[in-house]
Amino acid sequence: LQISEPDEFDIMLVMPVSRLQLEACDDTGAYYYVSFKRNPKEKHLLKFLDEDGKLSAFKNIQALRDTIKREVKNIKDVEVTVKRKKAGSPAITLLIKNPPAEISVDIILALEVQQSWPPSTQDGLKIEQWLGRKVRREFRNEPFYLVAKQNKKEKVLRGNTWRLSFSHTEKAMMNNHGSSKTCCESDGPKCCRKSCLKLLKYLLEQLKMKYPKELEKICSYHVKTAFFHSCVLWPNDTDWCVGDLDHCFQKYLGYFLDCLQKAHLPHFFIPQYNLLSVEDKASSNFLSRQINFQLNNGFPIFQE
């Protein structure tokens, strides 16, 4: 879904773990403390436990960062640097200087958990009408992932929280996005779902460049989540005919604007988790005004 230059990449560095004990650390259903059940196979991870016996995300990331910094020094033919740590970000970012462009690679540490998905996901992933019950069942039988992400709502910031991640399922839905199995395949009918998402991603990207401070709290994940909800609202391939791009984009944009105005956008996999919290209402309102301006003036930002 890269829009402009292909200069940003995300790599998930996966650590398989089994038999984890998860303890929700707030009411979002997305953030957890992680500890091992008795006699874990993963003895090598025991050194990353904190004094309460919880697996520390902070200690894991620190060790990974040190390892990467050490290894980067051995790369001779390309100039690679490790970017300074960004507060609250689960990623370790490498900058690769390679004419003609600089590439940034985010390495994200993730636990791959081979057990059933947490209860907070039970009513999420409402794709039955869109991709079918069987596909939903298959997705939920796959492992889930936890990324080392600080929960800002924690009373004491100890850096030992992990957040659920479903990027693997999101990718699979993107790659097989049709209600008919042949949608957008080489000889199948084409739809405009991806084009709609790219347009809104681009719109947000341009607005964020113009108003970085005002839109600091809004990210492309909000746009992607609204996209998945739109695919559920309009589940048929005929709802996204390639010739109706204008109409389809406005429909999807209308849904996103509605979420911004209500400051309510449920996480696609964890419905109780609202991605547009009330404290970010100023950002939501600002974005809503900017999008309405673009909408009413024929999207001047696309012509710039």
PDB file of C-alpha atoms in Angstrom:
ATOM      1  CA  LEU A   1       0.000   0.000   0.000  1.00  0.00           C
ATOM      2  CA  GLN A   2       2.998   2.255  -0.461  1.00  0.00           C
ATOM      3  CA  ILE A   3       1.849   5.487  -2.050  1.00  0.00           C
ATOM      4  CA  SER A   4       4.819   7.550  -3.120  1.00  0.00           C
ATOM      5  CA  GLU A   5       8.424   6.355  -3.056  1.00  0.00           C
ATOM      6  CA  PRO A   6       9.041   2.804  -1.766  1.00  0.00           C
ATOM      7  CA  ASP A   7      11.375   4.107   0.940  1.00  0.00           C
ATOM      8  CA  GLU A   8       9.775   2.795   4.128  1.00  0.00           C
ATOM      9  CA  PHE A   9       9.630  -0.840   5.166  1.00  0.00           C
ATOM     10  CA  ASP A  10       8.380  -2.676   8.253  1.00  0.00           C
ATOM     11  CA  ILE A  11       9.898  -5.962   9.334  1.00  0.00           C
ATOM     12  CA  MET A  12       8.426  -8.006  12.130  1.00  0.00           C
ATOM     13  CA  LEU A  13      11.060  -9.925  14.034  1.00  0.00           C
ATOM     14  CA  VAL A  14       9.157 -12.877  15.426  1.00  0.00           C
ATOM     15  CA  MET A  15       9.878 -14.844  18.611  1.00  0.00           C
ATOM     16  CA  PRO A  16       7.658 -17.941  18.870  1.00  0.00           C
ATOM     17  CA  VAL A  17       6.409 -18.543  22.417  1.00  0.00           C
ATOM     18  CA  SER A  18       3.995 -21.044  23.857  1.00  0.00           C
ATOM     19  CA  ARG A  19       1.838 -21.221  26.985  1.00  0.00           C
ATOM     20  CA  LEU A  20       1.713 -17.576  27.951  1.00  0.00           C
ATOM     21  CA  GLN A  21      -0.332 -16.069  30.724  1.00  0.00           C
ATOM     22  CA  LEU A  22      -1.913 -12.795  29.598  1.00  0.00           C
ATOM     23  CA  GLU A  23      -3.208 -10.213  32.034  1.00  0.00           C
ATOM     24  CA  ALA A  24      -5.094  -7.220  30.612  1.00  0.00           C
ATOM     25  CA  CYS A  25      -3.543  -4.014  31.885  1.00  0.00           C
ATOM     26  CA  ASP A  26      -6.464  -1.715  31.037  1.00  0.00           C
ATOM     27  CA  ASP A  27      -9.974  -1.866  29.604  1.00  0.00           C
ATOM     28  CA  THR A  28      -9.004  -1.557  25.921  1.00  0.00           C
ATOM     29  CA  GLY A  29      -8.495  -5.307  25.526  1.00  0.00           C
ATOM     30  CA  ALA A  30      -5.373  -4.502  23.476  1.00  0.00           C
ATOM     31  CA  TYR A  31      -2.594  -4.166  26.086  1.00  0.00           C
ATOM     32  CA  TYR A  32      -1.308  -6.994  28.252  1.00  0.00           C
ATOM     33  CA  TYR A  33       1.232  -7.997  30.837  1.00  0.00           C
ATOM     34  CA  VAL A  34       2.845 -11.246  29.801  1.00  0.00           C
ATOM     35  CA  SER A  35       4.185 -13.988  32.008  1.00  0.00           C
ATOM     36  CA  PHE A  36       5.093 -17.631  31.408  1.00  0.00           C
ATOM     37  CA  LYS A  37       3.153 -20.610  32.671  1.00  0.00           C
ATOM     38  CA  ARG A  38       5.132 -23.223  34.596  1.00  0.00           C
ATOM     39  CA  ASN A  39       8.434 -24.512  33.153  1.00  0.00           C
ATOM     40  CA  PRO A  40       8.544 -22.544  29.918  1.00  0.00           C
ATOM     41  CA  LYS A  41      10.428 -23.971  26.949  1.00  0.00           C
ATOM     42  CA  GLU A  42      11.785 -20.483  26.303  1.00  0.00           C
ATOM     43  CA  LYS A  43      14.470 -20.535  29.017  1.00  0.00           C
ATOM     44  CA  HIS A  44      16.491 -17.957  27.065  1.00  0.00           C
ATOM     45  CA  LEU A  45      13.773 -15.363  27.746  1.00  0.00           C
ATOM     46  CA  LEU A  46      13.815 -15.746  31.525  1.00  0.00           C
ATOM     47  CA  LYS A  47      16.545 -13.134  31.830  1.00  0.00           C
ATOM     48  CA  PHE A  48      14.066 -10.568  30.470  1.00  0.00           C
ATOM     49  CA  LEU A  49      11.569 -10.998  33.301  1.00  0.00           C
ATOM     50  CA  ASP A  50      11.063  -8.072  35.663  1.00  0.00           C
ATOM     51  CA  GLU A  51      10.867  -8.361  39.459  1.00  0.00           C
ATOM     52  CA  ASP A  52       7.150  -9.334  39.241  1.00  0.00           C
ATOM     53  CA  GLY A  53       7.949 -12.215  36.880  1.00  0.00           C
ATOM     54  CA  LYS A  54       6.480 -10.363  33.888  1.00  0.00           C
ATOM     55  CA  LEU A  55       8.212 -10.391  30.526  1.00  0.00           C
ATOM     56  CA  SER A  56       9.616  -6.899  30.100  1.00  0.00           C
ATOM     57  CA  ALA A  57       9.071  -5.396  26.662  1.00  0.00           C
ATOM     58  CA  PHE A  58      11.611  -2.705  27.505  1.00  0.00           C
ATOM     59  CA  LYS A  59      14.392  -5.197  28.356  1.00  0.00           C
ATOM     60  CA  ASN A  60      13.695  -7.190  25.183  1.00  0.00           C
ATOM     61  CA  ILE A  61      13.835  -4.131  22.945  1.00  0.00           C
ATOM     62  CA  GLN A  62      16.978  -2.880  24.689  1.00  0.00           C
ATOM     63  CA  ALA A  63      18.762  -6.189  24.081  1.00  0.00           C
ATOM     64  CA  LEU A  64      17.628  -6.246  20.438  1.00  0.00           C
ATOM     65  CA  ARG A  65      18.722  -2.625  19.923  1.00  0.00           C
ATOM     66  CA  ASP A  66      22.181  -3.395  21.373  1.00  0.00           C
ATOM     67  CA  THR A  67      22.516  -6.442  19.113  1.00  0.00           C
ATOM     68  CA  ILE A  68      21.467  -4.493  16.019  1.00  0.00           C
ATOM     69  CA  LYS A  69      23.837  -1.601  16.840  1.00  0.00           C
ATOM     70  CA  ARG A  70      26.690  -4.083  17.190  1.00  0.00           C
ATOM     71  CA  GLU A  71      25.884  -5.875  13.944  1.00  0.00           C
ATOM     72  CA  VAL A  72      25.388  -2.704  11.922  1.00  0.00           C
ATOM     73  CA  LYS A  73      29.055  -1.844  12.514  1.00  0.00           C
ATOM     74  CA  ASN A  74      29.994  -4.955  10.508  1.00  0.00           C
ATOM     75  CA  ILE A  75      28.163  -3.797   7.378  1.00  0.00           C
ATOM     76  CA  LYS A  76      30.828  -2.484   5.064  1.00  0.00           C
ATOM     77  CA  ASP A  77      29.341  -1.857   1.617  1.00  0.00           C
ATOM     78  CA  VAL A  78      26.341   0.289   2.635  1.00  0.00           C
ATOM     79  CA  GLU A  79      26.022   3.091   5.182  1.00  0.00           C
ATOM     80  CA  VAL A  80      23.511   1.945   7.806  1.00  0.00           C
ATOM     81  CA  THR A  81      22.718   3.848  10.995  1.00  0.00           C
ATOM     82  CA  VAL A  82      20.345   3.100  13.869  1.00  0.00           C
ATOM     83  CA  LYS A  83      17.977   6.008  14.426  1.00  0.00           C
ATOM     84  CA  ARG A  84      17.626   7.505  17.881  1.00  0.00           C
ATOM     85  CA  LYS A  85      15.007   5.906  20.072  1.00  0.00           C
ATOM     86  CA  LYS A  86      11.544   7.413  19.671  1.00  0.00           C
ATOM     87  CA  ALA A  87       9.578   7.506  22.932  1.00  0.00           C
ATOM     88  CA  GLY A  88       6.743   5.004  22.995  1.00  0.00           C
ATOM     89  CA  SER A  89       7.552   3.500  19.598  1.00  0.00           C
ATOM     90  CA  PRO A  90       7.930  -0.293  19.415  1.00  0.00           C
ATOM     91  CA  ALA A  91      10.221   0.013  16.388  1.00  0.00           C
ATOM     92  CA  ILE A  92      13.982   0.091  15.998  1.00  0.00           C
ATOM     93  CA  THR A  93      14.583   2.152  12.866  1.00  0.00           C
ATOM     94  CA  LEU A  94      17.499   1.633  10.507  1.00  0.00           C
ATOM     95  CA  LEU A  95      18.431   4.340   8.011  1.00  0.00           C
ATOM     96  CA  ILE A  96      20.070   2.900   4.928  1.00  0.00           C
ATOM     97  CA  LYS A  97      21.880   5.488   2.810  1.00  0.00           C
ATOM     98  CA  ASN A  98      21.958   4.163  -0.677  1.00  0.00           C
ATOM     99  CA  PRO A  99      21.888   6.598  -3.575  1.00  0.00           C
ATOM    100  CA  PRO A 100      19.569   7.725  -5.063  1.00  0.00           C
ATOM    101  CA  ALA A 101      17.309   7.396  -1.996  1.00  0.00           C
ATOM    102  CA  GLU A 102      17.482   6.895   1.738  1.00  0.00           C
ATOM    103  CA  ILE A 103      15.478   3.933   2.991  1.00  0.00           C
ATOM    104  CA  SER A 104      14.120   3.562   6.498  1.00  0.00           C
ATOM    105  CA  VAL A 105      13.413   0.114   7.888  1.00  0.00           C
ATOM    106  CA  ASP A 106      11.394  -0.371  11.071  1.00  0.00           C
ATOM    107  CA  ILE A 107      12.228  -3.566  12.925  1.00  0.00           C
ATOM    108  CA  ILE A 108       9.445  -4.504  15.301  1.00  0.00           C
ATOM    109  CA  LEU A 109       9.887  -7.152  17.945  1.00  0.00           C
ATOM    110  CA  ALA A 110       6.875  -9.453  18.228  1.00  0.00           C
ATOM    111  CA  LEU A 111       5.928 -12.518  20.234  1.00  0.00           C
ATOM    112  CA  GLU A 112       4.167 -15.154  18.123  1.00  0.00           C
ATOM    113  CA  VAL A 113       1.654 -16.809  20.427  1.00  0.00           C
ATOM    114  CA  GLN A 114       0.383 -20.267  19.530  1.00  0.00           C
ATOM    115  CA  GLN A 115      -2.817 -20.288  21.570  1.00  0.00           C
ATOM    116  CA  SER A 116      -6.388 -19.106  21.106  1.00  0.00           C
ATOM    117  CA  TRP A 117      -6.966 -15.398  20.597  1.00  0.00           C
ATOM    118  CA  PRO A 118      -7.792 -13.347  23.747  1.00  0.00           C
ATOM    119  CA  PRO A 119     -11.492 -12.945  24.696  1.00  0.00           C
ATOM    120  CA  SER A 120     -11.456  -9.233  23.734  1.00  0.00           C
ATOM    121  CA  THR A 121     -11.252 -10.313  20.065  1.00  0.00           C
ATOM    122  CA  GLN A 122     -14.311 -12.568  20.240  1.00  0.00           C
ATOM    123  CA  ASP A 123     -16.712 -10.097  18.588  1.00  0.00           C
ATOM    124  CA  GLY A 124     -14.182  -8.510  16.244  1.00  0.00           C
ATOM    125  CA  LEU A 125     -13.210  -9.380  12.672  1.00  0.00           C
ATOM    126  CA  LYS A 126     -16.825  -9.234  11.460  1.00  0.00           C
ATOM    127  CA  ILE A 127     -16.035 -10.484   7.971  1.00  0.00           C
ATOM    128  CA  GLU A 128     -18.696 -13.202   7.587  1.00  0.00           C
ATOM    129  CA  GLN A 129     -20.728 -11.285   4.966  1.00  0.00           C
ATOM    130  CA  TRP A 130     -17.614  -9.998   3.215  1.00  0.00           C
ATOM    131  CA  LEU A 131     -15.004 -12.799   3.140  1.00  0.00           C
ATOM    132  CA  GLY A 132     -17.080 -15.601   4.668  1.00  0.00           C
ATOM    133  CA  ARG A 133     -17.325 -17.622   7.888  1.00  0.00           C
ATOM    134  CA  LYS A 134     -14.732 -20.151   6.789  1.00  0.00           C
ATOM    135  CA  VAL A 135     -12.094 -17.460   6.221  1.00  0.00           C
ATOM    136  CA  ARG A 136     -12.834 -15.925   9.629  1.00  0.00           C
ATOM    137  CA  ARG A 137     -12.419 -19.336  11.264  1.00  0.00           C
ATOM    138  CA  GLU A 138      -9.112 -19.905   9.455  1.00  0.00           C
ATOM    139  CA  PHE A 139      -7.780 -16.506  10.538  1.00  0.00           C
ATOM    140  CA  ARG A 140      -8.707 -17.131  14.171  1.00  0.00           C
ATOM    141  CA  ASN A 141      -6.913 -20.493  14.115  1.00  0.00           C
ATOM    142  CA  GLU A 142      -3.639 -18.775  13.292  1.00  0.00           C
ATOM    143  CA  PRO A 143      -1.291 -17.532  16.022  1.00  0.00           C
ATOM    144  CA  PHE A 144      -1.684 -13.975  17.284  1.00  0.00           C
ATOM    145  CA  TYR A 145       1.138 -11.504  17.870  1.00  0.00           C
ATOM    146  CA  LEU A 146       2.157  -9.206  20.698  1.00  0.00           C
ATOM    147  CA  VAL A 147       4.415  -6.241  19.973  1.00  0.00           C
ATOM    148  CA  ALA A 148       6.552  -4.535  22.586  1.00  0.00           C
ATOM    149  CA  LYS A 149       4.505  -1.355  22.991  1.00  0.00           C
ATOM    150  CA  GLN A 150       4.335   0.958  25.982  1.00  0.00           C
ATOM    151  CA  ASN A 151       0.808   1.590  27.219  1.00  0.00           C
ATOM    152  CA  LYS A 152       0.703   5.308  28.033  1.00  0.00           C
ATOM    153  CA  LYS A 153      -2.272   4.825  30.363  1.00  0.00           C
ATOM    154  CA  GLU A 154      -0.260   2.735  32.789  1.00  0.00           C
ATOM    155  CA  LYS A 155      -0.146   4.280  36.273  1.00  0.00           C
ATOM    156  CA  VAL A 156       3.563   3.556  36.614  1.00  0.00           C
ATOM    157  CA  LEU A 157       5.425   3.465  33.300  1.00  0.00           C
ATOM    158  CA  ARG A 158       7.550   0.367  33.690  1.00  0.00           C
ATOM    159  CA  GLY A 159       7.860  -0.580  30.043  1.00  0.00           C
ATOM    160  CA  ASN A 160       6.553  -4.105  30.443  1.00  0.00           C
ATOM    161  CA  THR A 161       3.341  -3.939  28.412  1.00  0.00           C
ATOM    162  CA  TRP A 162       2.680  -5.684  25.091  1.00  0.00           C
ATOM    163  CA  ARG A 163       0.031  -4.811  22.526  1.00  0.00           C
ATOM    164  CA  LEU A 164      -1.926  -7.184  20.302  1.00  0.00           C
ATOM    165  CA  SER A 165      -1.035  -6.964  16.627  1.00  0.00           C
ATOM    166  CA  PHE A 166      -2.966  -8.422  13.711  1.00  0.00           C
ATOM    167  CA  SER A 167      -0.867  -7.064  10.852  1.00  0.00           C
ATOM    168  CA  HIS A 168      -0.513 -10.603   9.423  1.00  0.00           C
ATOM    169  CA  THR A 169      -4.323 -10.935   9.131  1.00  0.00           C
ATOM    170  CA  GLU A 170      -4.641  -7.390   7.771  1.00  0.00           C
ATOM    171  CA  LYS A 171      -2.124  -8.238   5.073  1.00  0.00           C
ATOM    172  CA  ALA A 172      -4.018 -11.427   4.189  1.00  0.00           C
ATOM    173  CA  MET A 173      -7.296  -9.474   3.933  1.00  0.00           C
ATOM    174  CA  MET A 174      -5.636  -6.912   1.673  1.00  0.00           C
ATOM    175  CA  ASN A 175      -4.245  -9.610  -0.608  1.00  0.00           C
ATOM    176  CA  ASN A 176      -7.577 -11.470  -0.848  1.00  0.00           C
ATOM    177  CA  HIS A 177     -10.030  -8.614  -0.464  1.00  0.00           C
ATOM    178  CA  GLY A 178     -12.888  -9.767  -2.692  1.00  0.00           C
ATOM    179  CA  SER A 179     -16.158 -11.395  -1.681  1.00  0.00           C
ATOM    180  CA  SER A 180     -15.602 -13.443  -4.848  1.00  0.00           C
ATOM    181  CA  LYS A 181     -12.330 -15.326  -4.767  1.00  0.00           C
ATOM    182  CA  THR A 182     -11.222 -14.039  -8.189  1.00  0.00           C
ATOM    183  CA  CYS A 183     -11.536 -10.294  -7.446  1.00  0.00           C
ATOM    184  CA  CYS A 184      -8.519  -8.390  -8.877  1.00  0.00           C
ATOM    185  CA  GLU A 185      -6.766 -11.584  -9.975  1.00  0.00           C
ATOM    186  CA  SER A 186      -5.138 -11.437 -13.412  1.00  0.00           C
ATOM    187  CA  ASP A 187      -8.221 -12.669 -15.263  1.00  0.00           C
ATOM    188  CA  GLY A 188     -10.837 -11.771 -12.644  1.00  0.00           C
ATOM    189  CA  PRO A 189     -13.004  -8.633 -12.318  1.00  0.00           C
ATOM    190  CA  LYS A 190     -11.233  -5.572 -10.861  1.00  0.00           C
ATOM    191  CA  CYS A 191     -12.430  -3.530  -7.893  1.00  0.00           C
ATOM    192  CA  CYS A 192     -11.343  -0.142  -6.494  1.00  0.00           C
ATOM    193  CA  ARG A 193     -10.984  -1.065  -2.806  1.00  0.00           C
ATOM    194  CA  LYS A 194      -7.199  -0.629  -2.696  1.00  0.00           C
ATOM    195  CA  SER A 195      -7.357   2.565  -4.758  1.00  0.00           C
ATOM    196  CA  CYS A 196      -9.800   4.072  -2.243  1.00  0.00           C
ATOM    197  CA  LEU A 197      -7.507   3.218   0.645  1.00  0.00           C
ATOM    198  CA  LYS A 198      -4.472   4.618  -1.152  1.00  0.00           C
ATOM    199  CA  LEU A 199      -6.310   7.860  -1.895  1.00  0.00           C
ATOM    200  CA  LEU A 200      -7.290   8.407   1.733  1.00  0.00           C
ATOM    201  CA  LYS A 201      -3.811   7.429   2.921  1.00  0.00           C
ATOM    202  CA  TYR A 202      -2.329   9.964   0.524  1.00  0.00           C
ATOM    203  CA  LEU A 203      -4.793  12.650   1.626  1.00  0.00           C
ATOM    204  CA  LEU A 204      -3.882  12.076   5.275  1.00  0.00           C
ATOM    205  CA  GLU A 205      -0.160  11.974   4.482  1.00  0.00           C
ATOM    206  CA  GLN A 206      -0.349  15.356   2.704  1.00  0.00           C
ATOM    207  CA  LEU A 207      -2.421  16.930   5.496  1.00  0.00           C
ATOM    208  CA  LYS A 208      -0.034  15.588   8.148  1.00  0.00           C
ATOM    209  CA  MET A 209       2.877  17.183   6.277  1.00  0.00           C
ATOM    210  CA  LYS A 210       0.999  20.500   6.267  1.00  0.00           C
ATOM    211  CA  TYR A 211      -0.226  20.330   9.867  1.00  0.00           C
ATOM    212  CA  PRO A 212       2.168  18.014  11.753  1.00  0.00           C
ATOM    213  CA  LYS A 213       1.317  19.336  15.212  1.00  0.00           C
ATOM    214  CA  GLU A 214      -2.471  19.417  14.839  1.00  0.00           C
ATOM    215  CA  LEU A 215      -2.598  15.918  13.321  1.00  0.00           C
ATOM    216  CA  GLU A 216       0.063  14.295  15.473  1.00  0.00           C
ATOM    217  CA  LYS A 217      -2.482  11.934  17.053  1.00  0.00           C
ATOM    218  CA  ILE A 218      -3.898  10.650  13.747  1.00  0.00           C
ATOM    219  CA  CYS A 219      -2.076   7.942  11.814  1.00  0.00           C
ATOM    220  CA  SER A 220      -2.555   5.802   8.732  1.00  0.00           C
ATOM    221  CA  TYR A 221      -3.808   2.935  10.940  1.00  0.00           C
ATOM    222  CA  HIS A 222      -6.986   4.961  11.580  1.00  0.00           C
ATOM    223  CA  VAL A 223      -7.557   5.158   7.826  1.00  0.00           C
ATOM    224  CA  LYS A 224      -6.846   1.442   7.383  1.00  0.00           C
ATOM    225  CA  THR A 225      -9.248   0.481  10.194  1.00  0.00           C
ATOM    226  CA  ALA A 226     -12.014   2.631   8.692  1.00  0.00           C
ATOM    227  CA  PHE A 227     -11.300   0.907   5.373  1.00  0.00           C
ATOM    228  CA  PHE A 228     -11.874  -2.571   6.830  1.00  0.00           C
ATOM    229  CA  HIS A 229     -15.126  -1.411   8.449  1.00  0.00           C
ATOM    230  CA  SER A 230     -16.180  -0.002   5.045  1.00  0.00           C
ATOM    231  CA  CYS A 231     -15.466  -3.367   3.405  1.00  0.00           C
ATOM    232  CA  VAL A 232     -17.849  -4.923   5.928  1.00  0.00           C
ATOM    233  CA  LEU A 233     -20.514  -2.230   5.402  1.00  0.00           C
ATOM    234  CA  TRP A 234     -20.304  -2.723   1.611  1.00  0.00           C
ATOM    235  CA  PRO A 235     -19.283  -6.392   1.347  1.00  0.00           C
ATOM    236  CA  ASN A 236     -19.940  -7.131  -2.328  1.00  0.00           C
ATOM    237  CA  ASP A 237     -17.431  -6.652  -5.136  1.00  0.00           C
ATOM    238  CA  THR A 238     -20.163  -4.826  -7.072  1.00  0.00           C
ATOM    239  CA  ASP A 239     -20.132  -2.173  -4.293  1.00  0.00           C
ATOM    240  CA  TRP A 240     -16.564  -1.324  -5.364  1.00  0.00           C
ATOM    241  CA  CYS A 241     -16.704  -1.351  -9.173  1.00  0.00           C
ATOM    242  CA  VAL A 242     -13.479  -0.044 -10.658  1.00  0.00           C
ATOM    243  CA  GLY A 243     -15.404   2.505 -12.766  1.00  0.00           C
ATOM    244  CA  ASP A 244     -17.092   3.963  -9.645  1.00  0.00           C
ATOM    245  CA  LEU A 245     -13.904   5.060  -7.887  1.00  0.00           C
ATOM    246  CA  ASP A 246     -15.215   8.586  -7.259  1.00  0.00           C
ATOM    247  CA  HIS A 247     -18.475   7.385  -5.713  1.00  0.00           C
ATOM    248  CA  CYS A 248     -16.808   4.592  -3.692  1.00  0.00           C
ATOM    249  CA  PHE A 249     -14.130   6.916  -2.327  1.00  0.00           C
ATOM    250  CA  GLN A 250     -16.764   9.435  -1.203  1.00  0.00           C
ATOM    251  CA  LYS A 251     -18.719   6.655   0.513  1.00  0.00           C
ATOM    252  CA  TYR A 252     -15.647   5.427   2.402  1.00  0.00           C
ATOM    253  CA  LEU A 253     -14.621   9.003   3.187  1.00  0.00           C
ATOM    254  CA  GLY A 254     -18.136   9.672   4.508  1.00  0.00           C
ATOM    255  CA  TYR A 255     -17.800   6.747   6.896  1.00  0.00           C
ATOM    256  CA  PHE A 256     -14.388   7.975   8.098  1.00  0.00           C
ATOM    257  CA  LEU A 257     -15.741  11.513   8.625  1.00  0.00           C
ATOM    258  CA  ASP A 258     -18.605  10.082  10.648  1.00  0.00           C
ATOM    259  CA  CYS A 259     -16.068   8.284  12.896  1.00  0.00           C
ATOM    260  CA  LEU A 260     -14.065  11.503  13.331  1.00  0.00           C
ATOM    261  CA  GLN A 261     -17.156  13.530  14.224  1.00  0.00           C
ATOM    262  CA  LYS A 262     -18.258  10.979  16.825  1.00  0.00           C
ATOM    263  CA  ALA A 263     -14.639  10.451  17.970  1.00  0.00           C
ATOM    264  CA  HIS A 264     -15.457   6.742  17.739  1.00  0.00           C
ATOM    265  CA  LEU A 265     -13.550   4.239  15.590  1.00  0.00           C
ATOM    266  CA  PRO A 266     -13.602   0.707  17.016  1.00  0.00           C
ATOM    267  CA  HIS A 267     -10.486  -1.401  16.487  1.00  0.00           C
ATOM    268  CA  PHE A 268     -11.358  -3.929  13.769  1.00  0.00           C
ATOM    269  CA  PHE A 269     -10.253  -6.942  15.853  1.00  0.00           C
ATOM    270  CA  ILE A 270     -10.953  -5.576  19.364  1.00  0.00           C
ATOM    271  CA  PRO A 271     -14.326  -3.795  19.165  1.00  0.00           C
ATOM    272  CA  GLN A 272     -14.218  -2.434  22.740  1.00  0.00           C
ATOM    273  CA  TYR A 273     -11.017  -0.524  21.903  1.00  0.00           C
ATOM    274  CA  ASN A 274     -11.818   2.938  20.504  1.00  0.00           C
ATOM    275  CA  LEU A 275      -8.901   4.201  18.399  1.00  0.00           C
ATOM    276  CA  LEU A 276     -10.178   7.805  18.533  1.00  0.00           C
ATOM    277  CA  SER A 277     -10.150   8.535  22.224  1.00  0.00           C
ATOM    278  CA  VAL A 278     -11.900  11.579  23.661  1.00  0.00           C
ATOM    279  CA  GLU A 279      -8.582  13.174  24.637  1.00  0.00           C
ATOM    280  CA  ASP A 280      -7.624  13.226  20.932  1.00  0.00           C
ATOM    281  CA  LYS A 281     -10.921  14.938  20.011  1.00  0.00           C
ATOM    282  CA  ALA A 282      -9.132  18.170  18.967  1.00  0.00           C
ATOM    283  CA  SER A 283      -7.136  16.212  16.349  1.00  0.00           C
ATOM    284  CA  SER A 284     -10.275  14.421  15.118  1.00  0.00           C
ATOM    285  CA  ASN A 285     -12.173  17.711  14.792  1.00  0.00           C
ATOM    286  CA  PHE A 286      -9.275  19.394  13.017  1.00  0.00           C
ATOM    287  CA  LEU A 287      -8.913  16.539  10.523  1.00  0.00           C
ATOM    288  CA  SER A 288     -12.658  16.480   9.970  1.00  0.00           C
ATOM    289  CA  ARG A 289     -12.640  20.204   9.077  1.00  0.00           C
ATOM    290  CA  GLN A 290      -9.667  19.778   6.735  1.00  0.00           C
ATOM    291  CA  ILE A 291     -11.239  16.811   4.921  1.00  0.00           C
ATOM    292  CA  ASN A 292     -14.556  18.642   4.552  1.00  0.00           C
ATOM    293  CA  PHE A 293     -12.720  21.608   3.055  1.00  0.00           C
ATOM    294  CA  GLN A 294     -10.999  19.286   0.549  1.00  0.00           C
ATOM    295  CA  LEU A 295     -14.282  17.536  -0.230  1.00  0.00           C
ATOM    296  CA  ASN A 296     -16.174  20.785  -0.851  1.00  0.00           C
ATOM    297  CA  ASN A 297     -13.425  22.255  -3.029  1.00  0.00           C
ATOM    298  CA  GLY A 298     -12.708  19.296  -5.311  1.00  0.00           C
ATOM    299  CA  PHE A 299      -9.610  18.090  -3.400  1.00  0.00           C
ATOM    300  CA  PRO A 300      -7.098  20.854  -4.253  1.00  0.00           C
ATOM    301  CA  ILE A 301      -4.451  18.894  -2.296  1.00  0.00           C
ATOM    302  CA  PHE A 302      -4.462  16.190  -4.998  1.00  0.00           C
ATOM    303  CA  GLN A 303      -3.562  18.814  -7.598  1.00  0.00           C
ATOM    304  CA  GLU A 304      -0.643  20.297  -5.644  1.00  0.00           C
TER     305      GLU A 304
END
